[in-house]
Coordinates of C-alpha atoms in Angstrom, one line a residue:
Chain A
X1 CA -18.3 -20.1 3.6
X2 CA -14.5 -21.2 3.7
X3 CA -11.6 -19.1 2.3
X4 CA -10.5 -19.4 -1.3
X5 CA -8.6 -17.5 -3.7
X6 CA -10.5 -15.1 -6.0
X7 CA -10.4 -16.6 -9.6
X8 CA -8.7 -13.6 -11.1
X9 CA -5.9 -13.7 -8.5
X10 CA -5.1 -17.4 -8.9
X11 CA -5.2 -17.0 -12.9
X12 CA -2.8 -14.2 -12.6
X13 CA -0.4 -15.7 -10.1
X14 CA 1.4 -19.2 -8.6
X15 CA 1.5 -20.5 -5.1
X16 CA 4.6 -19.7 -3.5
X17 CA 3.8 -21.0 0.0
X18 CA 1.6 -20.8 3.1
X19 CA 2.8 -18.6 6.0
X20 CA 1.2 -18.3 9.1
X21 CA -1.9 -16.0 8.0
X22 CA -1.5 -15.4 4.4
X23 CA -1.2 -17.3 1.1
X24 CA 2.0 -16.0 -0.5
X25 CA 1.8 -16.1 -4.8
X26 CA 3.8 -14.5 -7.2
X27 CA 2.5 -12.6 -10.0
X28 CA 3.0 -14.2 -13.3
X29 CA 4.5 -11.2 -14.7
X30 CA 8.4 -11.2 -15.7
X31 CA 8.3 -7.4 -15.8
X32 CA 8.9 -7.0 -11.6
X33 CA 9.6 -9.5 -8.8
X34 CA 5.8 -9.1 -7.5
X35 CA 4.5 -11.0 -4.5
X36 CA 0.9 -10.9 -3.2
X37 CA -0.2 -12.1 0.6
X38 CA -3.5 -13.1 0.8
X39 CA -5.1 -13.5 4.5
X40 CA -6.9 -16.8 4.6
X41 CA -9.8 -15.1 5.8
X42 CA -13.2 -15.3 4.5
X43 CA -14.9 -12.1 3.1
X44 CA -12.5 -9.6 4.3
X45 CA -11.6 -6.7 1.9
X46 CA -9.9 -4.1 4.0
X47 CA -6.7 -4.7 6.4
X48 CA -8.8 -2.9 9.2
X49 CA -11.2 -5.7 8.9
X50 CA -8.7 -8.0 10.3
X51 CA -8.8 -8.3 14.3
X52 CA -5.7 -7.0 16.2
X53 CA -3.8 -10.1 16.4
X54 CA -4.6 -11.1 12.6
X55 CA -3.1 -7.6 11.8
X56 CA 0.2 -8.2 13.8
X57 CA 0.6 -11.4 11.9
X58 CA 0.2 -9.7 8.3
X59 CA 2.6 -7.3 9.5
X60 CA 5.0 -9.7 10.3
X61 CA 4.4 -11.5 6.8
X62 CA 4.8 -8.0 5.2
X63 CA 8.2 -7.5 6.9
X64 CA 9.3 -11.3 5.9
X65 CA 8.5 -10.7 2.2
X66 CA 9.5 -7.2 1.7
X67 CA 13.1 -8.3 3.2
X68 CA 13.2 -11.2 1.4
X69 CA 12.7 -9.1 -1.9
X70 CA 15.0 -6.6 -1.2
X71 CA 17.7 -8.9 -0.3
X72 CA 17.4 -10.9 -3.0
X73 CA 16.3 -9.0 -6.3
X74 CA 18.6 -5.6 -6.6
X75 CA 15.7 -2.6 -6.4
X76 CA 15.6 0.8 -6.0
X77 CA 12.1 0.9 -4.1
X78 CA 9.7 -1.4 -2.6
X79 CA 5.9 -1.0 -3.1
X80 CA 3.8 -2.3 -0.5
X81 CA 0.0 -1.8 -1.5
X82 CA -3.6 -2.8 -0.5
X83 CA -5.7 -1.6 -3.3
X84 CA -8.4 -4.2 -4.1
X85 CA -10.5 -1.9 -6.5
X86 CA -10.7 -4.5 -9.0
X87 CA -10.6 -7.7 -6.8
X88 CA -11.8 -6.7 -3.8
X89 CA -10.7 -10.0 -1.8
X90 CA -8.1 -8.9 0.6
X91 CA -4.4 -9.3 -0.7
X92 CA -1.3 -7.0 -0.3
X93 CA 1.2 -6.5 -3.2
X94 CA 4.8 -6.5 -2.6
X95 CA 6.8 -5.3 -5.6
X96 CA 10.6 -4.7 -5.8
X97 CA 11.0 -1.8 -8.1
X98 CA 13.6 -0.6 -10.5
X99 CA 14.6 2.8 -11.9
X100 CA 15.2 0.8 -14.8
X101 CA 11.8 -1.3 -14.9
X102 CA 9.2 -0.9 -17.9
X103 CA 6.8 0.9 -16.1
X104 CA 9.0 3.5 -13.6
X105 CA 8.2 5.5 -11.8
X106 CA 4.5 4.8 -12.5
X107 CA 2.8 2.1 -10.7
X108 CA 2.4 -1.3 -11.8
X109 CA -1.1 -1.7 -11.9
X110 CA -3.0 -1.2 -15.5
X111 CA 1.0 -1.5 -16.8
X112 CA 2.6 -4.1 -19.2
X113 CA 2.2 -7.9 -18.1
X114 CA 4.4 -10.6 -19.8
X115 CA 4.3 -14.1 -18.3
X116 CA 7.6 -16.0 -17.3
X117 CA 8.8 -18.7 -19.3
X118 CA 7.4 -22.1 -17.5
X119 CA 11.0 -23.4 -16.2
X120 CA 11.8 -19.5 -15.1
X121 CA 8.7 -19.5 -13.2
X122 CA 9.2 -22.9 -11.4
X123 CA 13.1 -21.9 -10.9
X124 CA 11.9 -18.6 -9.3
X125 CA 9.0 -20.2 -7.1
X126 CA 11.7 -22.6 -5.9
X127 CA 14.4 -20.3 -5.2
X128 CA 11.8 -18.1 -3.4
X129 CA 10.3 -20.8 -1.3
X130 CA 14.2 -21.8 -0.4
X131 CA 15.0 -18.1 0.7
X132 CA 11.9 -18.2 2.8
X133 CA 12.5 -21.6 4.7
X134 CA 15.6 -20.0 5.3
X135 CA 14.5 -16.7 7.4
Chain B
X1 CA 19.8 16.0 9.9
X2 CA 16.6 16.7 11.5
X3 CA 13.1 15.6 9.9
X4 CA 11.5 17.8 7.1
X5 CA 8.6 16.9 4.6
X6 CA 9.9 16.5 1.1
X7 CA 8.8 19.8 -0.8
X8 CA 6.9 18.1 -3.2
X9 CA 4.4 16.6 -0.7
X10 CA 4.4 19.6 1.1
X11 CA 3.4 21.4 -2.0
X12 CA 0.8 18.7 -2.8
X13 CA -0.9 18.7 0.4
X14 CA -2.0 20.5 3.7
X15 CA -1.3 19.7 7.5
X16 CA -3.7 18.1 9.5
X17 CA -2.2 17.2 12.5
X18 CA 1.0 15.4 14.3
X19 CA 0.0 12.1 15.2
X20 CA 2.4 10.0 17.8
X21 CA 4.8 9.0 15.0
X22 CA 3.8 10.6 11.9
X23 CA 2.6 14.0 10.4
X24 CA -1.0 13.5 8.9
X25 CA -1.6 15.6 5.6
X26 CA -4.2 16.2 3.3
X27 CA -3.7 15.8 -0.4
X28 CA -5.1 18.8 -2.2
X29 CA -7.0 17.1 -4.6
X30 CA -10.8 17.2 -4.5
X31 CA -11.6 14.0 -6.8
X32 CA -10.9 11.8 -3.2
X33 CA -10.3 12.0 0.6
X34 CA -6.8 11.3 0.3
X35 CA -4.5 11.4 3.6
X36 CA -1.1 10.7 3.9
X37 CA 0.7 9.4 7.0
X38 CA 4.5 10.8 6.9
X39 CA 6.4 9.4 9.9
X40 CA 8.9 11.9 11.4
X41 CA 11.9 9.9 10.9
X42 CA 14.6 11.3 8.8
X43 CA 16.0 9.6 6.2
X44 CA 13.8 6.4 6.1
X45 CA 12.3 5.5 2.6
X46 CA 10.9 1.8 3.6
X47 CA 8.2 0.6 6.2
X48 CA 10.6 -2.2 6.7
X49 CA 13.7 0.4 7.7
X50 CA 11.5 1.6 10.7
X51 CA 12.0 -0.2 14.1
X52 CA 9.5 -2.6 15.6
X53 CA 8.1 -0.1 17.7
X54 CA 7.8 2.6 14.9
X55 CA 6.2 0.1 12.6
X56 CA 3.8 -0.7 15.7
X57 CA 2.8 2.8 16.0
X58 CA 2.5 3.6 12.4
X59 CA 0.5 0.4 11.9
X60 CA -2.5 2.0 14.7
X61 CA -2.3 5.3 12.9
X62 CA -3.2 3.6 9.7
X63 CA -6.0 2.0 11.5
X64 CA -7.1 5.5 13.1
X65 CA -6.9 7.2 9.7
X66 CA -8.5 4.3 7.7
X67 CA -11.1 4.0 10.2
X68 CA -12.0 7.5 10.3
X69 CA -12.1 7.7 6.5
X70 CA -14.3 4.7 6.0
X71 CA -16.6 6.0 8.8
X72 CA -17.0 9.6 7.5
X73 CA -16.9 9.5 3.8
X74 CA -18.8 7.0 1.9
X75 CA -16.7 4.8 -0.2
X76 CA -16.4 1.6 -1.4
X77 CA -12.6 0.5 -1.0
X78 CA -9.6 2.2 0.7
X79 CA -6.5 2.1 -0.9
X80 CA -3.7 1.9 1.5
X81 CA -0.1 2.0 -0.1
X82 CA 3.6 2.9 0.5
X83 CA 5.0 3.4 -3.3
X84 CA 7.7 6.7 -3.0
X85 CA 8.7 6.0 -6.6
X86 CA 8.6 9.8 -7.5
X87 CA 9.2 10.9 -3.7
X88 CA 11.5 8.6 -1.6
X89 CA 10.5 10.1 1.6
X90 CA 8.7 7.3 3.7
X91 CA 4.8 8.2 3.2
X92 CA 1.8 6.0 3.5
X93 CA -1.4 7.2 1.3
X94 CA -4.7 6.5 2.7
X95 CA -7.6 6.8 0.0
X96 CA -11.0 6.2 0.5
X97 CA -12.1 5.3 -3.2
X98 CA -15.5 5.3 -4.6
X99 CA -17.0 3.6 -7.7
X100 CA -18.0 6.8 -9.2
X101 CA -14.8 8.6 -8.8
X102 CA -12.9 9.7 -11.5
X103 CA -10.0 7.2 -12.0
X104 CA -12.0 3.9 -10.6
X105 CA -10.8 1.3 -10.6
X106 CA -7.5 2.6 -11.5
X107 CA -5.0 3.9 -8.9
X108 CA -5.1 7.6 -8.0
X109 CA -1.4 8.1 -9.0
X110 CA -0.7 10.0 -12.1
X111 CA -4.3 10.4 -12.6
X112 CA -6.7 13.6 -12.6
X113 CA -5.9 16.4 -10.2
X114 CA -8.3 19.5 -8.7
X115 CA -7.4 21.8 -5.8
X116 CA -10.0 22.3 -3.3
X117 CA -11.6 25.7 -3.0
X118 CA -9.8 27.4 -0.3
X119 CA -12.9 27.6 2.0
X120 CA -13.7 23.8 1.6
X121 CA -10.0 23.0 2.1
X122 CA -10.0 24.5 5.2
X123 CA -13.5 23.2 6.3
X124 CA -12.4 19.8 5.6
X125 CA -9.1 20.4 7.4
X126 CA -10.8 21.5 10.4
X127 CA -13.3 18.4 10.2
X128 CA -10.6 15.7 10.2
X129 CA -8.8 17.4 13.2
X130 CA -12.4 17.0 15.1
X131 CA -12.9 13.6 13.8
X132 CA -9.7 12.7 14.8
X133 CA -9.5 14.5 17.9
X134 CA -12.5 12.4 18.8
X135 CA -11.0 8.9 18.3

C-alpha cells in the first residue's frame, strides 16, 4: 500500500513542505513551534526499520529542521523525539521549547493545545517554507 | 573542562558500558527497560551541536542499543528521544514500551519510578553488557 499520512496526524497538523524523504508538518498548537517529520515510507513505525540510506536522509532532515527552528524561534532547548505510542506511523517531533512555555519543563505530549488563528497559521507556514527554501 | 556525567543522571542510572562516542547507562526504574546514551563531549546540549562524525557515531549507537532492546525485551514501541528540559547535558533516551506498561500510552518522563532490587539490577546490567558485546 502506498504511503499516506495517518488521519490523526493529518488532523492535528498542516503541511509545510515535502523534503527528500519526509513530509514536514506543523502541529496546529500555538503553545510551541512544533514540527513533525513523517518519512514517506509505508508501514514503518521505528527509526531502526528504515534502511541506512533512509536514516542518513532523515538525520539530514532533522538537522535542517532543528537548525531552522533554533535560528528563528528563540528557545532554550530543542526536544527531538520519536514516540509513536498513540500514532504508530513513524514521525519525529522537533519542538522549540522555552523555559516560559506553558508546559516547561514537562514534555509537550498530553499537555495543553490551542490552535493558531487561521491567518497566523498561514503566515507561519509560509515563513517556514521561505526559511527552509533558503537553506 | 573534561566530560563528566551530570549528577542527576548519575544518581538515576547505572553504567552499562562505554561505546565509541557515548556512555551507556540503564535508568534504575523497573517499570521499563530504559537506557540512555550520553555522548562524552563536554558542554553539548543539542544533537545538532555534535559535528557530522559524532552524529554518525551517535546514530550507529542508537541503532545498536535500540535493536538490542527490541530483540531481547518484548515491546510494542521504542521511544527514542532527546529532551533535556530538566538535565541539559545531551542524553538520548531509548526505552522499550509495552501496551501494558504502567504509563502507556503516555511518555515515561514524570511518570512513576521504582528502583530495581539490587540483585536484579546487577543481573540486568551484566545481561546487557553480554548482549552488546555480541553485536
